Short mmCIF file of C-alpha atoms in Angstrom, two decimals:
data_model
loop_
_atom_site.label_atom_id
_atom_site.label_comp_id
_atom_site.label_asym_id
_atom_site.label_seq_id
_atom_site.Cartn_x
_atom_site.Cartn_y
_atom_site.Cartn_z
CA UNK A 1 0.16 -0.01 -0.01
CA UNK A 2 1.20 3.32 -0.93
CA UNK A 3 0.79 6.18 1.38
CA UNK A 4 0.81 9.74 -0.05
CA UNK A 5 2.15 12.62 2.26
CA UNK A 6 -0.44 15.66 2.51
CA UNK A 7 0.59 18.93 2.32
CA UNK A 8 1.15 21.06 5.49
CA UNK A 9 -2.44 22.80 5.86
CA UNK A 10 -1.10 26.09 5.29
CA UNK A 11 2.05 28.28 4.39
CA UNK A 12 2.18 30.18 7.62
CA UNK A 13 1.84 26.73 9.46
CA UNK A 14 4.88 25.58 7.54
CA UNK A 15 6.83 28.90 7.89
CA UNK A 16 6.28 28.55 11.40
CA UNK A 17 7.39 25.24 11.87
CA UNK A 18 10.28 25.28 9.60
CA UNK A 19 11.54 28.57 11.41
CA UNK A 20 11.28 26.99 14.72
CA UNK A 21 13.30 23.75 13.53
CA UNK A 22 15.80 26.02 12.19
CA UNK A 23 16.18 28.06 15.09
CA UNK A 24 16.42 25.17 17.63
CA UNK A 25 19.17 23.99 15.12
CA UNK A 26 21.07 27.25 15.13
CA UNK A 27 20.70 27.68 18.77
CA UNK A 28 22.06 23.98 19.47
CA UNK A 29 24.89 24.83 17.12
CA UNK A 30 26.20 28.19 18.61
CA UNK A 31 29.06 26.72 20.17
CA UNK A 32 30.46 25.81 16.89
CA UNK A 33 29.40 28.77 14.61
CA UNK A 34 32.93 30.66 15.06
CA UNK A 35 34.99 27.88 13.74
CA UNK A 36 32.50 27.05 10.99
CA UNK A 37 31.51 30.54 9.88
CA UNK A 38 34.19 31.18 7.35
CA UNK A 39 33.38 27.85 5.88
CA UNK A 40 29.62 28.31 5.61
CA UNK A 41 29.92 31.70 4.13
CA UNK A 42 31.15 30.16 1.10
CA UNK A 43 28.48 27.39 0.80
CA UNK A 44 25.31 28.15 -1.08
CA UNK A 45 21.93 28.23 0.67
CA UNK A 46 20.16 25.22 1.50
CA UNK A 47 17.70 24.35 -1.18
CA UNK A 48 14.13 25.19 -0.02
CA UNK A 49 12.68 22.25 -1.79
CA UNK A 50 14.83 19.83 0.05
CA UNK A 51 14.11 21.77 3.48
CA UNK A 52 10.46 21.81 2.80
CA UNK A 53 10.54 18.02 2.10
CA UNK A 54 12.25 17.37 5.33
CA UNK A 55 10.10 19.34 7.54
CA UNK A 56 7.06 17.74 5.62
CA UNK A 57 8.32 14.00 6.53
CA UNK A 58 9.37 15.23 10.03
CA UNK A 59 5.75 16.63 10.61
CA UNK A 60 4.02 13.36 9.53
CA UNK A 61 6.31 11.31 11.54
CA UNK A 62 5.75 13.37 14.61
CA UNK A 63 1.87 13.44 14.32
CA UNK A 64 1.37 10.06 12.78
CA UNK A 65 3.96 7.35 13.55
CA UNK A 66 2.65 4.56 15.65
CA UNK A 67 5.15 5.30 18.57
CA UNK A 68 5.04 9.01 19.65
CA UNK A 69 8.37 10.67 19.60
CA UNK A 70 9.49 14.06 20.94
CA UNK A 71 11.05 16.54 18.90
CA UNK A 72 14.33 15.86 20.58
CA UNK A 73 14.09 12.09 19.87
CA UNK A 74 13.38 12.91 16.18
CA UNK A 75 16.09 15.42 15.75
CA UNK A 76 18.39 12.84 17.09
CA UNK A 77 17.35 10.11 14.87
CA UNK A 78 17.69 12.71 11.92
CA UNK A 79 21.14 13.39 13.09
CA UNK A 80 22.25 9.78 13.23
CA UNK A 81 20.96 9.03 9.93
CA UNK A 82 22.50 11.84 8.39
CA UNK A 83 25.99 10.70 9.78
CA UNK A 84 25.26 7.05 8.78
CA UNK A 85 24.89 7.85 5.12
CA UNK A 86 27.97 9.79 4.80
CA UNK A 87 30.59 6.81 4.76
CA UNK A 88 31.24 3.53 6.46
CA UNK A 89 33.94 5.23 8.74
CA UNK A 90 31.66 8.33 10.09
CA UNK A 91 29.49 7.64 13.07
CA UNK A 92 27.55 9.22 15.65
CA UNK A 93 28.91 8.57 19.05
CA UNK A 94 26.28 8.94 22.16
CA UNK A 95 27.88 9.72 25.61
CA UNK A 96 29.00 6.12 26.34
CA UNK A 97 30.43 5.39 22.98
CA UNK A 98 32.42 8.65 23.56
CA UNK A 99 33.74 7.44 26.86
CA UNK A 100 34.89 4.45 25.31
CA UNK A 101 36.68 5.90 22.55
CA UNK A 102 38.68 8.05 24.76
CA UNK A 103 39.43 5.01 26.72
CA UNK A 104 40.42 3.21 23.83
CA UNK A 105 43.09 5.97 22.84
CA UNK A 106 44.33 5.77 26.47
CA UNK A 107 44.72 1.93 26.38
CA UNK A 108 41.84 0.58 28.33
CA UNK A 109 38.26 -0.39 27.47
CA UNK A 110 35.50 -3.08 28.12
CA UNK A 111 34.52 -5.40 25.39
CA UNK A 112 35.70 -8.33 23.31
CA UNK A 113 38.72 -6.78 21.66
CA UNK A 114 37.91 -6.60 18.09
CA UNK A 115 38.00 -3.85 15.42
CA UNK A 116 34.97 -3.75 13.15
CA UNK A 117 33.48 -1.89 10.00
CA UNK A 118 30.10 -2.22 8.58
CA UNK A 119 30.24 -3.49 5.00
CA UNK A 120 27.48 -4.42 2.95
CA UNK A 121 24.95 -6.57 4.88
CA UNK A 122 27.37 -7.59 7.41
CA UNK A 123 30.05 -6.44 10.03
CA UNK A 124 33.62 -7.02 8.73
CA UNK A 125 36.55 -7.92 11.29
CA UNK A 126 39.39 -5.60 10.60
CA UNK A 127 41.37 -7.35 13.35
CA UNK A 128 40.92 -8.73 16.82
CA UNK A 129 43.36 -7.09 19.65
CA UNK A 130 46.11 -8.90 20.85
CA UNK A 131 45.13 -11.60 23.62
CA UNK A 132 41.78 -10.23 23.76
CA UNK A 133 38.61 -12.54 23.98
CA UNK A 134 38.13 -12.38 20.31
CA UNK A 135 41.59 -13.07 19.60
CA UNK A 136 41.89 -16.06 21.98
CA UNK A 137 38.63 -17.38 20.50
CA UNK A 138 40.05 -17.55 17.16
CA UNK A 139 38.40 -14.72 15.47
CA UNK A 140 40.27 -13.69 12.36
CA UNK A 141 40.70 -10.55 10.06
CA UNK A 142 38.46 -10.81 7.14
CA UNK A 143 35.64 -12.74 9.15
CA UNK A 144 31.97 -11.64 8.70
CA UNK A 145 29.67 -11.00 11.66
CA UNK A 146 26.17 -12.04 10.62
CA UNK A 147 24.26 -12.13 13.99
CA UNK A 148 25.06 -10.52 17.29
CA UNK A 149 23.23 -11.95 20.40
CA UNK A 150 20.94 -14.13 18.08
CA UNK A 151 19.94 -10.93 16.19
CA UNK A 152 20.71 -10.59 12.42
CA UNK A 153 23.14 -7.39 11.74
CA UNK A 154 21.58 -7.06 8.31
CA UNK A 155 19.85 -3.63 8.15
CA UNK A 156 20.92 -2.44 11.57
CA UNK A 157 22.93 0.97 11.84
CA UNK A 158 26.25 1.46 13.49
CA UNK A 159 24.76 2.57 16.74
CA UNK A 160 22.25 -0.44 17.18
CA UNK A 161 25.12 -2.76 16.64
CA UNK A 162 27.54 -1.30 19.00
CA UNK A 163 24.76 -1.45 21.35
CA UNK A 164 24.51 -5.04 20.82
CA UNK A 165 28.29 -5.60 20.95
CA UNK A 166 29.06 -3.89 24.15
CA UNK A 167 28.20 -4.40 27.63
CA UNK A 168 29.81 -4.67 31.24
CA UNK A 169 32.79 -6.93 31.96
CA UNK A 170 31.87 -10.53 32.81
CA UNK A 171 28.96 -10.55 30.55
CA UNK A 172 28.44 -12.96 27.45
CA UNK A 173 27.90 -11.96 23.90
CA UNK A 174 27.11 -14.49 21.21
CA UNK A 175 28.35 -13.91 17.39
CA UNK A 176 27.76 -16.08 14.18
CA UNK A 177 30.36 -15.56 11.80
CA UNK A 178 30.80 -16.57 8.25
CA UNK A 179 34.17 -17.46 7.05
CA UNK A 180 34.83 -18.75 3.64
CA UNK A 181 31.55 -20.06 3.22
CA UNK A 182 31.47 -21.74 6.76
CA UNK A 183 29.07 -20.56 9.54
CA UNK A 184 30.73 -20.50 13.11
CA UNK A 185 29.36 -19.92 16.52
CA UNK A 186 31.26 -17.91 19.14
CA UNK A 187 30.26 -17.38 22.83
CA UNK A 188 32.75 -14.55 24.19
CA UNK A 189 32.98 -12.83 27.50
CA UNK A 190 33.37 -9.20 27.72
CA UNK A 191 36.32 -8.07 29.73
CA UNK A 192 38.46 -4.90 30.30
CA UNK A 193 40.90 -4.68 27.48
CA UNK A 194 44.17 -3.21 28.82
CA UNK A 195 46.08 -2.90 25.47
CA UNK A 196 49.82 -3.01 25.74
CA UNK A 197 50.50 -0.76 22.80
CA UNK A 198 54.23 -1.93 22.20
CA UNK A 199 56.05 -5.01 23.19
CA UNK A 200 59.69 -6.42 22.24
CA UNK A 201 61.99 -9.05 22.41
CA UNK A 202 65.55 -10.00 21.08
CA UNK A 203 65.45 -12.72 18.27
CA UNK A 204 67.90 -14.58 16.53
CA UNK A 205 70.63 -12.72 14.81
CA UNK A 206 70.47 -9.87 16.94
CA UNK A 207 67.06 -9.11 15.59
CA UNK A 208 65.20 -6.38 17.76
CA UNK A 209 61.30 -7.53 17.46
CA UNK A 210 59.07 -4.72 18.05
CA UNK A 211 55.20 -5.56 18.12
CA UNK A 212 52.79 -2.57 18.02
CA UNK A 213 49.05 -3.87 18.32
CA UNK A 214 47.43 -0.52 18.45
CA UNK A 215 48.49 3.34 17.95
CA UNK A 216 47.67 5.13 21.14
CA UNK A 217 48.82 8.62 22.33
CA UNK A 218 52.00 7.19 23.93
CA UNK A 219 52.86 4.71 21.32
CA UNK A 220 55.83 6.77 19.82
CA UNK A 221 57.55 7.26 23.33
CA UNK A 222 56.78 3.66 24.12
CA UNK A 223 58.55 2.46 20.99
CA UNK A 224 61.85 4.47 21.32
CA UNK A 225 61.97 3.11 25.05
CA UNK A 226 61.65 -0.33 23.82
CA UNK A 227 64.27 0.24 21.14
CA UNK A 228 66.90 1.71 23.91
CA UNK A 229 66.22 -1.35 25.85
CA UNK A 230 66.87 -3.81 22.93
CA UNK A 231 70.14 -1.81 21.80
CA UNK A 232 71.41 -2.58 25.33
CA UNK A 233 70.47 -6.30 24.79
CA UNK A 234 72.60 -6.38 21.79
CA UNK A 235 70.17 -5.72 18.91
CA UNK A 236 71.37 -4.36 15.82
CA UNK A 237 68.47 -4.59 13.22
CA UNK A 238 64.82 -4.17 13.50
CA UNK A 239 61.73 -6.29 12.84
CA UNK A 240 58.59 -4.16 13.13
CA UNK A 241 55.34 -6.21 13.44
CA UNK A 242 52.45 -4.42 12.38
CA UNK A 243 49.97 -7.34 11.72
CA UNK A 244 46.30 -7.34 12.79
CA UNK A 245 46.77 -3.34 14.09
CA UNK A 246 43.55 -1.50 13.31
CA UNK A 247 45.31 1.72 13.51
CA UNK A 248 44.88 4.72 15.86
CA UNK A 249 45.89 8.28 16.38
CA UNK A 250 47.54 10.18 13.37
CA UNK A 251 50.13 11.66 15.61
CA UNK A 252 51.27 8.18 16.77
CA UNK A 253 51.78 6.84 13.59
CA UNK A 254 53.92 9.80 12.62
CA UNK A 255 56.01 9.30 15.72
CA UNK A 256 56.52 5.58 15.00
CA UNK A 257 57.76 6.33 11.32
CA UNK A 258 59.96 9.06 12.57
CA UNK A 259 61.81 6.84 14.64
CA UNK A 260 63.18 5.14 11.52
CA UNK A 261 63.27 8.06 9.15
CA UNK A 262 65.74 11.16 9.46
CA UNK A 263 64.52 13.26 6.55
CA UNK A 264 61.59 14.08 4.17
CA UNK A 265 57.84 13.58 4.31
CA UNK A 266 56.09 10.99 6.67
CA UNK A 267 52.42 11.59 5.44
CA UNK A 268 50.15 14.38 4.29
CA UNK A 269 46.43 14.94 4.68
CA UNK A 270 44.18 16.56 2.21
CA UNK A 271 40.92 18.11 3.18
CA UNK A 272 38.12 19.77 1.77
CA UNK A 273 39.25 23.00 2.94
CA UNK A 274 43.13 23.77 2.30
CA UNK A 275 43.46 25.23 5.79
CA UNK A 276 42.90 22.17 7.46
CA UNK A 277 45.47 20.17 5.31
CA UNK A 278 48.27 18.66 7.52
CA UNK A 279 51.92 17.67 6.68
CA UNK A 280 54.12 15.67 9.33
CA UNK A 281 58.22 15.64 8.44
CA UNK A 282 60.80 13.26 9.94
CA UNK A 283 63.13 14.87 12.08
CA UNK A 284 67.04 14.28 12.04
CA UNK A 285 67.21 12.46 15.20
CA UNK A 286 67.38 8.33 14.56
CA UNK A 287 66.55 6.20 17.39
CA UNK A 288 66.79 3.44 15.09
CA UNK A 289 70.61 4.41 14.21
CA UNK A 290 69.78 3.51 10.47
CA UNK A 291 69.91 -0.19 11.02
CA UNK A 292 68.46 -2.55 8.69
CA UNK A 293 64.74 -2.68 8.91
CA UNK A 294 61.92 -5.13 7.99
CA UNK A 295 58.18 -4.67 8.50
CA UNK A 296 55.38 -7.35 8.83
CA UNK A 297 51.69 -6.37 7.47
CA UNK A 298 48.61 -8.22 6.65
CA UNK A 299 45.09 -7.54 5.59
CA UNK A 300 44.51 -6.76 9.37
CA UNK A 301 46.85 -3.65 9.28
CA UNK A 302 44.91 -0.69 8.65
CA UNK A 303 44.91 3.23 8.91
CA UNK A 304 47.81 4.32 11.14
CA UNK A 305 49.72 0.90 10.53
CA UNK A 306 49.44 1.82 6.76
CA UNK A 307 50.86 5.38 7.25
CA UNK A 308 54.02 3.98 8.88
CA UNK A 309 54.20 1.21 6.32
CA UNK A 310 53.59 3.60 3.43
CA UNK A 311 56.51 5.93 4.71
CA UNK A 312 59.00 3.25 5.05
CA UNK A 313 58.23 1.72 1.69
CA UNK A 314 58.24 5.05 -0.10
CA UNK A 315 61.56 6.15 1.33
CA UNK A 316 62.80 2.65 1.04
CA UNK A 317 63.92 2.71 4.32
CA UNK A 318 63.02 -1.21 4.96
CA UNK A 319 61.29 -4.12 3.47
CA UNK A 320 57.79 -5.06 3.67
CA UNK A 321 56.64 -8.62 4.19
CA UNK A 322 53.27 -10.27 4.42
CA UNK A 323 50.04 -9.55 2.89
CA UNK A 324 48.47 -6.49 1.12
CA UNK A 325 47.17 -4.26 4.00
CA UNK A 326 43.40 -3.25 4.76
CA UNK A 327 43.31 -0.01 2.89
CA UNK A 328 41.89 2.60 4.88
CA UNK A 329 43.31 6.00 3.92
CA UNK A 330 40.90 8.35 5.52
CA UNK A 331 41.39 10.55 8.76
CA UNK A 332 38.57 10.60 11.05
CA UNK A 333 38.26 13.90 13.33
CA UNK A 334 36.31 13.60 16.71
CA UNK A 335 33.60 16.48 17.25
CA UNK A 336 32.32 16.83 20.73
CA UNK A 337 28.52 17.75 21.04
CA UNK A 338 26.80 18.68 23.92
CA UNK A 339 25.87 16.33 26.74
CA UNK A 340 28.90 14.20 26.13
CA UNK A 341 27.96 12.96 22.68
CA UNK A 342 30.03 13.30 19.64
CA UNK A 343 30.63 12.73 15.90
CA UNK A 344 33.45 10.65 14.40
CA UNK A 345 33.57 12.30 10.88
CA UNK A 346 35.76 11.49 7.68
CA UNK A 347 37.48 14.96 7.15
CA UNK A 348 40.72 14.14 5.11
CA UNK A 349 42.32 11.33 3.00
CA UNK A 350 45.93 10.81 3.81
CA UNK A 351 48.76 10.31 1.26
CA UNK A 352 52.07 8.63 1.51
CA UNK A 353 55.49 10.55 0.88
CA UNK A 354 55.21 9.70 -2.88
CA UNK A 355 51.55 10.90 -3.03
CA UNK A 356 49.74 7.50 -3.19
CA UNK A 357 46.05 7.73 -1.65
CA UNK A 358 45.73 4.13 -0.56
CA UNK A 359 42.21 4.17 0.43
CA UNK A 360 40.31 0.80 -0.43
CA UNK A 361 43.71 -0.31 -2.34
CA UNK A 362 46.06 -1.08 0.68
CA UNK A 363 49.68 -1.30 0.47
CA UNK A 364 51.35 -4.17 -1.08
CA UNK A 365 54.40 -5.91 0.46
CA UNK A 366 57.80 -6.21 -1.22
CA UNK A 367 57.68 -9.81 -0.32
CA UNK A 368 53.96 -11.23 -0.65
CA UNK A 369 53.66 -14.16 1.75
CA UNK A 370 50.61 -15.53 3.36
CA UNK A 371 50.36 -17.64 6.48
CA UNK A 372 48.71 -20.81 5.65
CA UNK A 373 49.25 -22.79 8.84
CA UNK A 374 47.88 -21.17 12.09
CA UNK A 375 50.78 -23.14 13.81
CA UNK A 376 53.61 -22.05 11.68
CA UNK A 377 54.28 -18.16 11.23
CA UNK A 378 55.84 -18.25 7.77
CA UNK A 379 55.91 -14.44 7.41
CA UNK A 380 57.76 -14.12 10.77
CA UNK A 381 60.19 -16.79 9.38
CA UNK A 382 60.78 -14.73 6.05
CA UNK A 383 61.37 -11.47 7.72
CA UNK A 384 64.01 -13.08 10.07
CA UNK A 385 65.48 -14.82 7.29
CA UNK A 386 65.85 -11.45 5.07
CA UNK A 387 67.25 -9.71 8.01
CA UNK A 388 69.68 -12.72 9.29
CA UNK A 389 72.38 -12.24 6.34
CA UNK A 390 72.60 -8.39 6.45
CA UNK A 391 75.62 -6.76 8.01
CA UNK A 392 74.23 -4.03 10.31
CA UNK A 393 77.31 -1.85 9.87
CA UNK A 394 76.26 -1.53 6.09
#
């Protein structure tokens, strides 16, 4: 059955209603008008016909929907829908989600330890976090989540999916996962995820192994400290493991790349407004001592991981070993809203030193090699073999 929207009874009523909505939106946006004024001045006015359609639908929903909603609830839904349709990496965050995001960048949050992205009808696993519940259960990068808590994710928005996935420590979440045509069932217990950003060990042939599981605010500093400890232990070459690393903050990625580079561009970003473009350059100080370097990546290496890998590859500072990376070449800015809510908005694309935008493409390793046996880390072995015969003094 097709329902036709009736016109609002009078032009005066429409004008009053639309004026009230616009006034409410403007008043709510006052804290941000100074920063946006220059941008807005250059934009064409909002098309009246489109605005009329919005208000007409808004009025019909407000008056006729079977479940009564307040103006505040409807405007909230409109905001969530607007963000949802922009791109798959932009999202609306309520107060709880904003708190979790802040905890994540600091290194602690409650969950099952997995980075996800909505894609098509399902949720794609970017990567499980090292030693988290998802990792220990055997969830892999590239898995497709079809059901959470017995509910199909098809048709759910990011906010609804997040509500299903999150909960208090000690509670259980069930997942149905599709992997290469096979359906798998998982029951995971949520826990406090304390991510150790960097860990290290001295391997054979004096290889200083550095594992970064997530890029957090302090990752660059932690990396340099671990490098210093490895030097004292006798290391004279580096192996940086960025596999299954979903990314993190842009600044942390630049700091990590800078630990191995002494000159040139690390990464640039290009936003819609030229004034928002950024550029990160390497500093002359060299914690790596110029020693030989290999980097491990796979299809779970995303975002900040790809910034580091791309900078090292373009500057020919080291060799990349593994699988083609995930391909997330966009930058998300977090905008704080009233009452603790926020928006994670895609505001720029980033480019490697040679000007490559790897969004939805990924970075291809110099040595392409996949791990075919879960018990045999062939990628790690290949990287160690690559470094073993090298003379560190050269």
